[in-house]
């Protein structure tokens, strides 16, 4: 995925973003020796200042104490209890983006690395110089998906406030357009950590003997899982790609739990079906909880005449259903009493079970997708294979068919195992991921995440402040409030109006068709200016209004920053929704009125454009 994105972005970058130069520092030598010891220079500055102050101090021990402060401290203490600024009363932090090398582009890890270096124990980035880093006590990372380099350059007059606040940006290589926006957020809010392969093998061997959190020996405190269960739920796009149906005729949707009531946070479901005159219909549904206890197990009488009981797989026989009067509607009613909107449903290829139940539910963990097949995303491992490999358990061995209780328990235990050991379990990689907020917390930093509830459920945990918002204006107001909290060191917020606009446009078939026709016409008329033409085809009065509001909100947030706060704006990616729609059109080949070759050329240009994102960084003075 990354190599494909890299190729597309590198071919597009020279045309849309020829030069991106940061301000050269006036008082700092940028030689190789200086660049290699930027952090040491700040430390030496603290020690030097403290030493010079010791001559006026009444105690030599006071000077020694000042000199021993870590780089994260910006003050020293005198004997009389008063504090002095070791950098001087006029000192300030500064961020200077270095002039990019030829063909150099940042990636999302570089953006995140700036946060971990300033607030944690990260590695000093090579693309930016931070002067007086210890003076920075607060970092704001604003995520603005949809704003790629081409759109920014073509509409720079509407985004003049952003440029005045943050200066020149750096181009950032986005993830492949094949992925959805949640993977971009994941790249920014999770950190990769290297670990010895032997440690991973040891954990996998241990997991085979202990698959549940309560199997930990008595007296030992349970280790907090790397990510919450909600981290592993399918995104909206993953559900679409894997055949999960939204509301259709005859379907019912799960509802929110009544206020103050208790509900199951996670349940596993498995269904058995038979063949009727109308196709596959439900004959049995089983639900188990996290302990493997059965909370629902019902046989169901199909609405239509049965053609094949499918006994070799379902385990259902004519005798079992002969006296059954329970209908699909009866089961749906009982199901909705157990499963609410916020309950995480676990299963293997769960789209088939929900289709048989005719139930729409958004919070889903699918073990067929959770455990990646060695041959790639287009393949899925059988449940019995995963159970044998990761649980050392043999299932589906009976000649009389599958047991839905057994299958539901296996799916639940596979999910609990993944939650316990993390996303990399089964991937055979020495690189592990960790939540950014957890890493910062280990370094004594408190974080606030301000975003949609779907993002918070995945990445907010522990001491992190999770603040749910429903609009950009709401996010702006909550972010400004958090800026006044001196205990908060890191703030994440997202302005999503621009990306939502692109998504809405791409889902409108009429508007999309007109836009594609315009892009093909523009590319045909002038091949040399294809990129500029495609950008212009997106510009509408509504989009201009959105960009103007975006610029105003960014200025408002920046102006509310406390002095010496680091402001980072990452756009993540451009308009990936239209790229995904064009890909789908080419796969389905439904529209015979559009030339496939021309559509392919438009797709290539749009993908190259969307995969060049931007990063701005500036310190508020």
Coordinates of C-alpha atoms in Angstrom, one line a residue:
X1 CA 0.0 0.0 0.0
X2 CA 2.7 2.4 1.0
X3 CA 4.9 1.8 -2.0
X4 CA 1.9 2.5 -4.3
X5 CA 1.1 5.7 -2.5
X6 CA 4.7 6.7 -2.6
X7 CA 5.0 6.3 -6.3
X8 CA 1.8 8.3 -7.0
X9 CA 2.8 11.1 -4.6
X10 CA 6.3 11.5 -5.9
X11 CA 5.1 11.8 -9.5
X12 CA 2.6 14.5 -8.4
X13 CA 4.7 16.4 -5.9
X14 CA 7.1 18.3 -8.3
X15 CA 4.1 19.7 -10.2
X16 CA 1.8 20.8 -7.4
X17 CA 4.4 21.6 -4.7
X18 CA 7.7 22.7 -6.4
X19 CA 9.2 24.6 -3.5
X20 CA 8.3 24.5 0.2
X21 CA 10.9 26.5 2.2
X22 CA 10.9 27.3 5.8
X23 CA 12.4 30.4 7.4
X24 CA 16.1 29.9 8.0
X25 CA 17.1 30.5 11.6
X26 CA 19.0 33.8 12.0
X27 CA 20.9 33.0 15.2
X28 CA 21.5 29.3 15.0
X29 CA 24.2 27.5 13.0
X30 CA 22.7 24.9 10.8
X31 CA 25.9 22.9 10.2
X32 CA 26.0 19.2 10.6
X33 CA 27.4 19.4 14.1
X34 CA 24.7 21.7 15.3
X35 CA 21.9 19.7 13.7
X36 CA 23.2 16.5 15.5
X37 CA 23.2 18.2 18.9
X38 CA 20.1 20.5 19.0
X39 CA 18.8 18.9 22.1
X40 CA 22.2 19.0 23.8
X41 CA 22.5 22.7 23.0
X42 CA 19.2 23.4 24.9
X43 CA 20.5 21.3 27.8
X44 CA 23.8 23.2 27.8
X45 CA 21.9 26.5 27.7
X46 CA 20.1 25.5 30.9
X47 CA 23.3 24.5 32.7
X48 CA 25.2 27.6 31.5
X49 CA 22.5 30.0 32.6
X50 CA 22.1 28.3 35.9
X51 CA 25.9 28.4 36.5
X52 CA 26.1 32.1 35.7
X53 CA 23.3 32.8 38.1
X54 CA 25.0 31.0 40.9
X55 CA 27.5 33.8 41.5
X56 CA 24.6 36.0 42.8
X57 CA 23.1 33.1 44.8
X58 CA 23.6 32.9 48.5
X59 CA 24.2 29.1 48.3
X60 CA 26.3 27.0 46.0
X61 CA 23.8 24.1 46.4
X62 CA 21.2 26.3 44.8
X63 CA 23.3 26.6 41.7
X64 CA 23.9 22.9 41.6
X65 CA 20.2 22.2 41.8
X66 CA 19.5 24.5 38.9
X67 CA 22.1 22.9 36.8
X68 CA 20.7 19.4 37.3
X69 CA 17.3 20.2 35.8
X70 CA 16.2 17.9 32.9
X71 CA 15.5 19.5 29.5
X72 CA 11.8 19.4 30.2
X73 CA 12.2 21.9 33.1
X74 CA 12.3 25.6 32.3
X75 CA 12.8 27.1 35.7
X76 CA 15.4 27.0 38.5
X77 CA 14.8 27.7 42.2
X78 CA 16.8 30.1 44.5
X79 CA 17.3 29.7 48.2
X80 CA 14.7 32.3 49.1
X81 CA 11.9 30.3 47.3
X82 CA 11.5 32.7 44.3
X83 CA 11.7 31.2 40.8
X84 CA 13.7 32.6 37.9
X85 CA 13.5 31.7 34.2
X86 CA 16.8 30.0 33.2
X87 CA 16.2 31.2 29.6
X88 CA 15.7 34.8 30.6
X89 CA 12.5 36.9 30.8
X90 CA 12.4 37.5 27.1
X91 CA 13.1 33.9 26.0
X92 CA 10.7 32.1 23.7
X93 CA 10.4 28.8 21.9
X94 CA 10.6 28.8 18.1
X95 CA 9.8 26.2 15.4
X96 CA 11.6 26.5 12.0
X97 CA 10.8 24.1 9.2
X98 CA 14.0 23.3 7.4
X99 CA 14.4 23.6 3.6
X100 CA 13.4 20.2 2.2
X101 CA 16.0 18.1 0.4
X102 CA 15.4 17.1 -3.2
X103 CA 12.6 14.5 -3.4
X104 CA 12.2 14.5 0.3
X105 CA 8.7 14.1 1.7
X106 CA 7.5 13.6 5.3
X107 CA 5.2 10.7 6.3
X108 CA 2.6 10.6 9.1
X109 CA 5.1 9.0 11.5
X110 CA 7.3 12.1 11.1
X111 CA 4.4 14.3 12.1
X112 CA 3.6 12.2 15.2
X113 CA 7.3 12.0 16.0
X114 CA 7.4 15.8 16.5
X115 CA 4.8 15.4 19.3
X116 CA 6.6 12.6 21.0
X117 CA 9.9 14.4 20.8
X118 CA 8.6 17.6 22.4
X119 CA 6.5 16.0 25.1
X120 CA 8.0 12.6 25.5
X121 CA 11.1 10.6 24.9
X122 CA 11.0 10.6 21.1
X123 CA 13.8 11.1 18.6
X124 CA 14.7 14.6 17.4
X125 CA 13.1 15.2 14.0
X126 CA 15.4 16.1 11.1
X127 CA 12.8 18.2 9.2
X128 CA 12.2 20.9 11.8
X129 CA 14.3 22.8 14.3
X130 CA 12.8 23.6 17.7
X131 CA 14.6 26.3 19.6
X132 CA 14.2 26.4 23.4
X133 CA 12.1 23.2 23.4
X134 CA 11.8 22.9 27.2
X135 CA 9.7 26.2 27.2
X136 CA 7.0 24.3 25.3
X137 CA 4.5 22.9 27.8
X138 CA 1.5 22.4 25.4
X139 CA 1.1 20.9 22.0
X140 CA -2.0 21.0 19.8
X141 CA -2.3 18.6 16.9
X142 CA -5.2 19.7 14.6
X143 CA -6.3 17.2 12.0
X144 CA -7.9 18.7 8.9
X145 CA -8.6 15.8 6.3
X146 CA -9.4 16.8 2.8
X147 CA -7.0 19.6 2.4
X148 CA -4.3 18.4 0.0
X149 CA -1.3 20.4 -1.4
X150 CA -3.0 21.1 -4.7
X151 CA -6.2 22.5 -3.1
X152 CA -4.2 24.6 -0.7
X153 CA -2.1 26.2 -3.4
X154 CA -5.0 26.9 -5.7
X155 CA -7.1 28.4 -2.9
X156 CA -4.4 30.0 -0.9
X157 CA -6.2 33.4 -0.9
X158 CA -9.0 31.8 1.1
X159 CA -6.5 30.3 3.5
X160 CA -4.4 33.4 4.1
X161 CA -5.0 33.3 7.9
X162 CA -3.6 29.7 8.0
X163 CA -0.5 30.9 6.2
X164 CA -0.1 33.9 8.4
X165 CA -0.4 31.8 11.6
X166 CA 1.8 28.8 10.6
X167 CA 4.0 29.9 7.7
X168 CA 5.0 27.5 4.9
X169 CA 4.0 23.9 5.2
X170 CA 5.9 20.7 4.4
X171 CA 4.4 18.1 2.0
X172 CA 3.5 14.8 3.6
X173 CA 3.1 11.5 1.9
X174 CA -0.4 10.3 2.8
X175 CA -1.5 6.7 3.1
X176 CA -2.8 5.0 0.1
X177 CA -6.3 6.1 -1.1
X178 CA -7.3 2.5 -0.9
X179 CA -7.5 2.8 2.8
X180 CA -10.1 4.9 4.7
X181 CA -9.6 7.9 6.9
X182 CA -9.5 5.9 10.1
X183 CA -6.2 4.4 9.1
X184 CA -4.8 7.9 8.8
X185 CA -6.0 8.8 12.3
X186 CA -4.5 5.5 13.5
X187 CA -1.1 6.5 12.1
X188 CA -1.2 9.8 14.0
X189 CA -2.6 8.5 17.3
X190 CA -0.7 5.2 17.6
X191 CA 3.0 4.8 18.0
X192 CA 5.2 2.0 16.6
X193 CA 7.6 0.4 19.0
X194 CA 10.2 -2.2 18.1
X195 CA 10.4 -5.3 20.3
X196 CA 12.4 -8.5 20.1
X197 CA 10.9 -11.3 18.1
X198 CA 11.5 -13.7 21.0
X199 CA 9.2 -11.6 23.2
X200 CA 6.4 -11.9 20.7
X201 CA 6.8 -15.6 20.4
X202 CA 6.8 -16.0 24.1
X203 CA 3.5 -14.0 24.4
X204 CA 1.9 -16.1 21.7
X205 CA 2.9 -19.3 23.5
X206 CA 1.5 -18.0 26.7
X207 CA -1.7 -17.0 25.0
X208 CA -2.3 -20.6 23.9
X209 CA -2.7 -21.6 27.5
X210 CA -4.5 -18.5 28.7
X211 CA -7.2 -16.9 26.5
X212 CA -9.2 -14.8 29.0
X213 CA -8.2 -11.9 31.2
X214 CA -9.4 -13.7 34.3
X215 CA -7.0 -16.6 33.7
X216 CA -4.2 -14.5 35.2
X217 CA -2.8 -16.1 38.4
X218 CA -4.1 -14.9 41.7
X219 CA -2.0 -12.1 43.3
X220 CA -0.9 -10.6 39.9
X221 CA -2.5 -7.4 38.7
X222 CA -4.1 -7.7 35.3
X223 CA -2.1 -5.7 32.7
X224 CA -4.0 -3.0 30.9
X225 CA -4.7 -4.1 27.3
X226 CA -2.8 -2.1 24.6
X227 CA -6.1 -0.9 23.0
X228 CA -9.7 -1.0 24.0
X229 CA -12.2 -3.5 22.4
X230 CA -13.7 -0.6 20.4
X231 CA -10.4 -0.2 18.6
X232 CA -11.0 -3.4 16.7
X233 CA -14.5 -2.6 15.5
X234 CA -14.9 -2.4 11.7
X235 CA -14.9 1.1 10.1
X236 CA -17.9 2.1 7.9
X237 CA -15.9 1.4 4.8
X238 CA -14.7 -2.0 6.0
X239 CA -18.3 -2.9 6.6
X240 CA -19.3 -1.8 3.1
X241 CA -16.4 -3.7 1.5
X242 CA -17.3 -6.9 3.4
X243 CA -20.9 -7.1 2.6
X244 CA -22.5 -5.7 5.7
X245 CA -25.9 -4.4 4.9
X246 CA -27.4 -1.2 6.3
X247 CA -31.1 -0.7 6.7
X248 CA -33.1 -2.7 4.1
X249 CA -36.8 -3.6 3.9
X250 CA -37.6 -5.9 6.8
X251 CA -34.5 -5.0 8.7
X252 CA -34.5 -3.7 12.3
X253 CA -31.8 -1.6 13.9
X254 CA -30.3 -1.8 17.4
X255 CA -31.3 1.0 19.7
X256 CA -29.6 3.0 22.4
X257 CA -29.8 1.6 25.9
X258 CA -32.3 3.4 28.2
X259 CA -30.6 6.1 30.3
X260 CA -29.0 4.6 33.5
X261 CA -29.6 1.0 32.5
X262 CA -26.9 -1.7 32.3
X263 CA -26.2 -3.4 29.1
X264 CA -23.8 -6.0 27.7
X265 CA -20.6 -4.3 26.4
X266 CA -19.7 -7.3 24.2
X267 CA -21.5 -10.4 23.0
X268 CA -20.7 -13.1 20.4
X269 CA -23.3 -14.3 18.0
X270 CA -23.5 -17.3 15.7
X271 CA -26.4 -18.3 13.4
X272 CA -27.3 -21.4 11.5
X273 CA -29.3 -21.3 8.3
X274 CA -31.1 -23.7 6.0
X275 CA -32.1 -23.4 2.3
X276 CA -35.8 -22.4 1.6
X277 CA -37.7 -21.6 -1.5
X278 CA -36.6 -18.0 -1.0
X279 CA -32.9 -18.7 -0.2
X280 CA -31.0 -19.0 3.1
X281 CA -33.2 -18.4 6.2
X282 CA -32.4 -18.4 9.9
X283 CA -32.9 -21.7 11.8
X284 CA -30.9 -21.1 15.0
X285 CA -29.3 -18.1 16.8
X286 CA -26.9 -18.3 19.7
X287 CA -25.5 -15.5 21.8
X288 CA -22.7 -15.9 24.4
X289 CA -21.1 -13.3 26.8
X290 CA -17.4 -12.7 27.5
X291 CA -17.3 -15.6 29.9
X292 CA -18.8 -18.0 27.3
X293 CA -22.1 -18.2 29.1
X294 CA -25.1 -18.7 26.8
X295 CA -27.6 -15.7 27.0
X296 CA -29.7 -16.7 24.1
X297 CA -30.1 -19.9 22.1
X298 CA -33.2 -20.3 20.0
X299 CA -34.4 -22.5 17.2
X300 CA -36.3 -20.5 14.5
X301 CA -39.0 -21.7 12.1
X302 CA -38.3 -20.2 8.6
X303 CA -41.1 -18.3 6.9
X304 CA -40.9 -20.3 3.7
X305 CA -40.8 -24.0 2.9
X306 CA -37.4 -25.7 3.6
X307 CA -35.6 -27.2 0.6
X308 CA -32.4 -28.3 2.3
X309 CA -31.8 -28.4 6.1
X310 CA -28.0 -28.0 5.3
X311 CA -27.4 -30.4 8.2
X312 CA -23.8 -31.2 7.3
X313 CA -23.0 -27.5 8.2
X314 CA -25.9 -26.2 10.3
X315 CA -26.5 -29.3 12.4
X316 CA -30.2 -28.7 12.0
X317 CA -32.5 -31.6 11.2
X318 CA -36.2 -31.9 10.4
X319 CA -36.9 -33.4 13.8
X320 CA -35.4 -30.4 15.6
X321 CA -37.7 -27.9 13.8
X322 CA -40.9 -30.0 13.8
X323 CA -42.3 -28.5 16.9
X324 CA -40.7 -25.0 16.7
X325 CA -43.1 -22.0 16.5
X326 CA -40.5 -19.2 17.2
X327 CA -40.4 -16.8 14.2
X328 CA -37.8 -14.4 13.0
X329 CA -39.8 -11.5 14.5
X330 CA -39.8 -13.2 17.9
X331 CA -36.0 -13.6 17.8
X332 CA -35.5 -10.1 16.7
X333 CA -37.5 -8.8 19.7
X334 CA -35.4 -10.9 22.1
X335 CA -32.1 -9.9 20.3
X336 CA -32.8 -6.2 20.7
X337 CA -33.4 -6.6 24.4
X338 CA -29.9 -8.0 24.8
X339 CA -28.0 -6.0 22.1
X340 CA -28.1 -2.2 22.2
X341 CA -26.5 0.3 19.9
X342 CA -23.2 0.5 21.9
X343 CA -22.8 -3.3 22.4
X344 CA -19.9 -4.7 20.4
X345 CA -21.0 -7.8 18.5
X346 CA -18.4 -10.4 17.8
X347 CA -18.6 -13.1 15.2
X348 CA -16.9 -14.8 12.2
X349 CA -18.0 -13.4 8.9
X350 CA -20.7 -11.8 10.9
X351 CA -22.3 -10.1 7.9
X352 CA -24.0 -13.5 7.1
X353 CA -25.5 -13.8 10.6
X354 CA -26.8 -10.2 10.6
X355 CA -28.3 -10.7 7.2
X356 CA -30.1 -13.9 8.4
X357 CA -31.3 -12.0 11.4
X358 CA -32.3 -9.0 9.3
X359 CA -30.7 -6.7 11.9
X360 CA -28.5 -3.6 11.3
X361 CA -25.7 -3.0 13.8
X362 CA -22.6 -0.8 13.5
X363 CA -20.3 -2.0 16.4
X364 CA -18.9 -5.2 15.0
X365 CA -15.6 -7.1 15.4
X366 CA -15.3 -9.8 12.7
X367 CA -12.6 -12.4 13.5
X368 CA -12.4 -13.2 9.7
X369 CA -11.0 -9.7 9.2
X370 CA -9.4 -9.2 12.6
X371 CA -6.9 -12.1 12.0
X372 CA -5.3 -11.3 8.6
X373 CA -4.9 -14.1 6.1
X374 CA -1.2 -14.8 5.1
X375 CA -2.1 -14.4 1.4
X376 CA -3.7 -10.9 1.8
X377 CA -6.9 -9.1 2.4
X378 CA -8.8 -10.9 -0.3
X379 CA -8.6 -14.1 1.6
X380 CA -10.2 -15.1 5.0
X381 CA -9.2 -17.8 7.4
X382 CA -11.8 -20.3 8.5
X383 CA -12.9 -20.2 12.2
X384 CA -11.7 -23.7 12.8
X385 CA -8.2 -22.8 11.5
X386 CA -8.0 -19.7 13.8
X387 CA -9.2 -21.7 16.8
X388 CA -6.6 -24.4 16.2
X389 CA -3.8 -22.0 15.6
X390 CA -4.4 -19.4 18.4
X391 CA -6.6 -21.3 20.9
X392 CA -5.2 -24.8 20.5
X393 CA -8.8 -25.9 20.2
X394 CA -10.5 -28.2 17.7
X395 CA -14.0 -27.2 16.6
X396 CA -16.4 -28.1 13.9
X397 CA -15.2 -31.8 14.0
X398 CA -18.6 -33.4 14.6
X399 CA -20.1 -35.3 11.7
X400 CA -23.6 -34.0 12.7
X401 CA -22.7 -30.4 11.8
X402 CA -21.6 -27.2 13.4
X403 CA -22.4 -26.2 17.0
X404 CA -23.4 -22.5 17.1
X405 CA -22.5 -22.3 20.9
X406 CA -19.0 -23.7 20.2
X407 CA -18.5 -21.3 17.3
X408 CA -19.7 -18.3 19.2
X409 CA -17.4 -19.1 22.1
X410 CA -14.4 -19.6 19.8
X411 CA -15.0 -16.2 18.1
X412 CA -15.3 -14.5 21.5
X413 CA -12.1 -16.1 22.8
X414 CA -10.2 -15.1 19.7
X415 CA -11.3 -11.4 20.2
X416 CA -10.4 -11.5 23.9
X417 CA -7.0 -12.9 22.9
X418 CA -6.4 -10.1 20.4
X419 CA -7.5 -7.4 23.0
X420 CA -5.1 -8.9 25.6
X421 CA -2.0 -9.0 23.4
X422 CA -2.6 -6.2 20.9
X423 CA -3.2 -5.8 17.2
X424 CA 0.0 -7.4 16.1
X425 CA -0.9 -10.8 17.5
X426 CA -0.7 -13.3 14.6
X427 CA 1.0 -10.8 12.3
X428 CA 4.6 -12.1 13.0
X429 CA 6.0 -8.6 13.1
X430 CA 8.5 -7.2 15.7
X431 CA 6.8 -3.8 15.5
X432 CA 4.1 -3.2 18.1
X433 CA 1.7 -0.3 18.3
X434 CA 0.9 1.8 21.4
X435 CA -1.6 4.6 21.9
X436 CA 0.0 8.0 21.7
X437 CA -1.9 9.2 24.8
X438 CA -0.6 6.2 26.8
X439 CA 3.0 6.9 25.7
X440 CA 2.6 10.6 26.7
X441 CA 1.0 9.6 30.0
X442 CA 4.1 7.5 30.9
X443 CA 6.1 10.7 30.5
X444 CA 3.8 12.6 32.9
X445 CA 1.8 14.4 30.2
X446 CA -2.0 14.7 30.2
X447 CA -3.9 14.6 27.0
X448 CA -7.3 15.7 25.7
X449 CA -8.9 14.1 22.6
X450 CA -11.7 16.2 21.0
X451 CA -13.4 14.3 18.2
X452 CA -16.3 12.2 17.1
X453 CA -17.3 9.5 19.5
X454 CA -16.1 6.8 17.0
X455 CA -12.6 8.1 17.3
X456 CA -12.7 8.5 21.1
X457 CA -13.9 4.9 21.6
X458 CA -10.8 3.7 19.7
X459 CA -8.0 6.0 21.1
X460 CA -9.1 7.6 24.4
X461 CA -8.3 5.5 27.5
X462 CA -7.0 5.9 31.0
X463 CA -6.2 9.4 32.2
X464 CA -7.0 10.9 28.8
X465 CA -9.8 13.5 28.6
X466 CA -12.3 12.3 25.9
X467 CA -14.5 15.1 24.7
X468 CA -17.2 14.2 22.1
X469 CA -18.2 16.8 19.5
X470 CA -20.7 16.9 16.6
X471 CA -19.4 19.8 14.5
X472 CA -16.3 21.9 13.8
X473 CA -17.7 24.8 15.7
X474 CA -18.3 22.5 18.7
X475 CA -14.7 21.2 18.4
X476 CA -13.3 24.7 18.3
X477 CA -15.2 25.8 21.4
X478 CA -14.2 22.6 23.4
X479 CA -10.5 23.0 22.2
X480 CA -10.3 26.6 23.3
X481 CA -11.7 25.6 26.7
X482 CA -9.1 22.9 27.1
X483 CA -6.3 25.4 26.2
X484 CA -7.1 27.2 29.4
X485 CA -6.5 24.0 31.5
X486 CA -2.9 24.2 32.6
X487 CA -2.8 20.5 33.4
X488 CA -3.4 19.6 29.8
X489 CA -0.2 19.1 27.8
X490 CA -1.5 17.6 24.5
X491 CA -4.7 18.3 22.6
X492 CA -6.0 16.5 19.6
X493 CA -8.9 18.0 17.6
X494 CA -10.4 17.4 14.2
X495 CA -12.1 19.9 11.8
X496 CA -14.0 17.5 9.5
X497 CA -16.4 19.8 7.6
X498 CA -14.2 19.9 4.5
X499 CA -13.9 16.1 4.3
X500 CA -17.6 15.6 5.0
X501 CA -18.4 17.9 2.1
X502 CA -16.2 15.8 -0.3
X503 CA -17.9 12.6 1.0
X504 CA -21.3 14.0 0.4
X505 CA -20.4 15.1 -3.1
X506 CA -19.0 11.7 -4.0
X507 CA -22.1 9.9 -2.8
X508 CA -24.4 12.1 -5.0
X509 CA -24.4 10.1 -8.3
X510 CA -25.8 13.1 -10.3
X511 CA -23.1 15.5 -9.1
X512 CA -20.4 12.9 -9.4
X513 CA -21.3 12.2 -13.0
X514 CA -21.2 15.9 -13.9
X515 CA -17.9 16.3 -12.2
X516 CA -16.3 13.3 -13.9
X517 CA -17.5 14.6 -17.3
X518 CA -16.0 18.0 -16.6
X519 CA -12.7 16.5 -15.5
X520 CA -12.5 14.4 -18.6
X521 CA -13.2 17.4 -20.8
X522 CA -10.6 19.5 -19.1
X523 CA -7.9 16.8 -19.3
X524 CA -8.7 16.3 -23.0
X525 CA -8.5 20.0 -23.8
X526 CA -5.3 20.6 -22.1
X527 CA -3.1 17.7 -21.1
X528 CA -0.3 19.9 -19.9
X529 CA -2.3 21.5 -17.2
X530 CA -4.3 18.5 -16.1
X531 CA -3.6 18.9 -12.4
X532 CA -4.7 22.6 -12.3
X533 CA -7.8 21.8 -14.3
X534 CA -8.8 19.0 -12.0
X535 CA -8.5 21.2 -9.0
X536 CA -10.6 23.9 -10.6
X537 CA -13.3 21.3 -11.3
X538 CA -13.8 20.8 -7.6
X539 CA -14.2 24.5 -6.7
X540 CA -17.8 25.5 -6.0
X541 CA -19.3 28.4 -4.1
X542 CA -20.1 26.0 -1.3
X543 CA -16.5 24.8 -1.1
X544 CA -15.2 28.3 -1.0
X545 CA -17.5 29.1 2.0
X546 CA -16.3 25.9 3.8
X547 CA -12.6 26.9 3.2
X548 CA -13.3 30.4 4.5
X549 CA -14.9 29.0 7.6
X550 CA -12.0 26.6 8.1
X551 CA -9.5 29.5 7.8
X552 CA -11.4 31.5 10.4
X553 CA -11.6 28.6 12.8
X554 CA -7.9 27.8 12.5
X555 CA -7.0 31.5 13.2
X556 CA -9.4 31.5 16.2
X557 CA -7.8 28.4 17.7
X558 CA -4.3 29.6 17.1
X559 CA -4.9 33.0 18.7
X560 CA -6.3 31.3 21.8
X561 CA -3.1 29.3 22.3
X562 CA -1.0 30.1 25.4
X563 CA 2.4 31.6 24.8
X564 CA 5.0 29.1 23.7
X565 CA 2.5 26.5 22.7
X566 CA 3.4 24.3 19.7
X567 CA 0.6 24.2 17.0
X568 CA 0.7 21.4 14.5
X569 CA -1.8 21.1 11.6
X570 CA -1.8 17.9 9.6
X571 CA -4.2 17.4 6.7
X572 CA -3.7 13.6 6.5
X573 CA -5.0 13.2 3.0
X574 CA -7.0 14.9 0.2
X575 CA -10.3 14.0 -1.3
X576 CA -10.0 10.2 -1.1
X577 CA -13.8 9.6 -1.3
X578 CA -14.0 10.4 -5.0
X579 CA -11.0 8.2 -5.6
X580 CA -12.7 5.3 -3.9
X581 CA -15.9 5.9 -5.9
X582 CA -14.0 5.9 -9.2
X583 CA -12.3 2.7 -8.3
X584 CA -15.7 1.2 -7.6
X585 CA -17.0 2.4 -10.9
X586 CA -14.0 0.8 -12.7
X587 CA -14.5 -2.5 -10.8
X588 CA -18.3 -2.7 -11.4
X589 CA -18.0 -1.3 -15.0
X590 CA -21.6 -0.2 -14.7
X591 CA -21.4 3.1 -16.6
X592 CA -20.9 2.3 -20.3
X593 CA -21.2 6.0 -21.3
X594 CA -17.8 6.8 -19.8
X595 CA -14.6 5.7 -21.6
X596 CA -12.7 3.4 -19.3
X597 CA -9.3 4.7 -20.5
X598 CA -10.3 8.3 -19.8
X599 CA -11.7 7.4 -16.4
X600 CA -8.5 5.6 -15.5
X601 CA -6.5 8.7 -16.3
X602 CA -8.7 10.9 -14.2
X603 CA -8.4 8.4 -11.3
X604 CA -4.6 8.4 -11.6
X605 CA -4.5 12.2 -11.4
X606 CA -7.0 12.4 -8.5
X607 CA -5.1 9.7 -6.5
X608 CA -1.8 11.4 -7.0
X609 CA -3.4 14.7 -5.8
X610 CA -5.1 13.2 -2.7
X611 CA -1.9 11.4 -1.5
X612 CA 0.1 14.6 -1.0
X613 CA -1.0 16.0 2.3
X614 CA 0.5 18.9 4.3
X615 CA 1.9 19.6 7.7
X616 CA 2.2 23.1 9.3
X617 CA 4.1 23.7 12.5
X618 CA 4.4 26.9 14.5
X619 CA 5.0 28.2 18.0
X620 CA 2.5 30.8 19.4
X621 CA 4.2 33.9 20.7

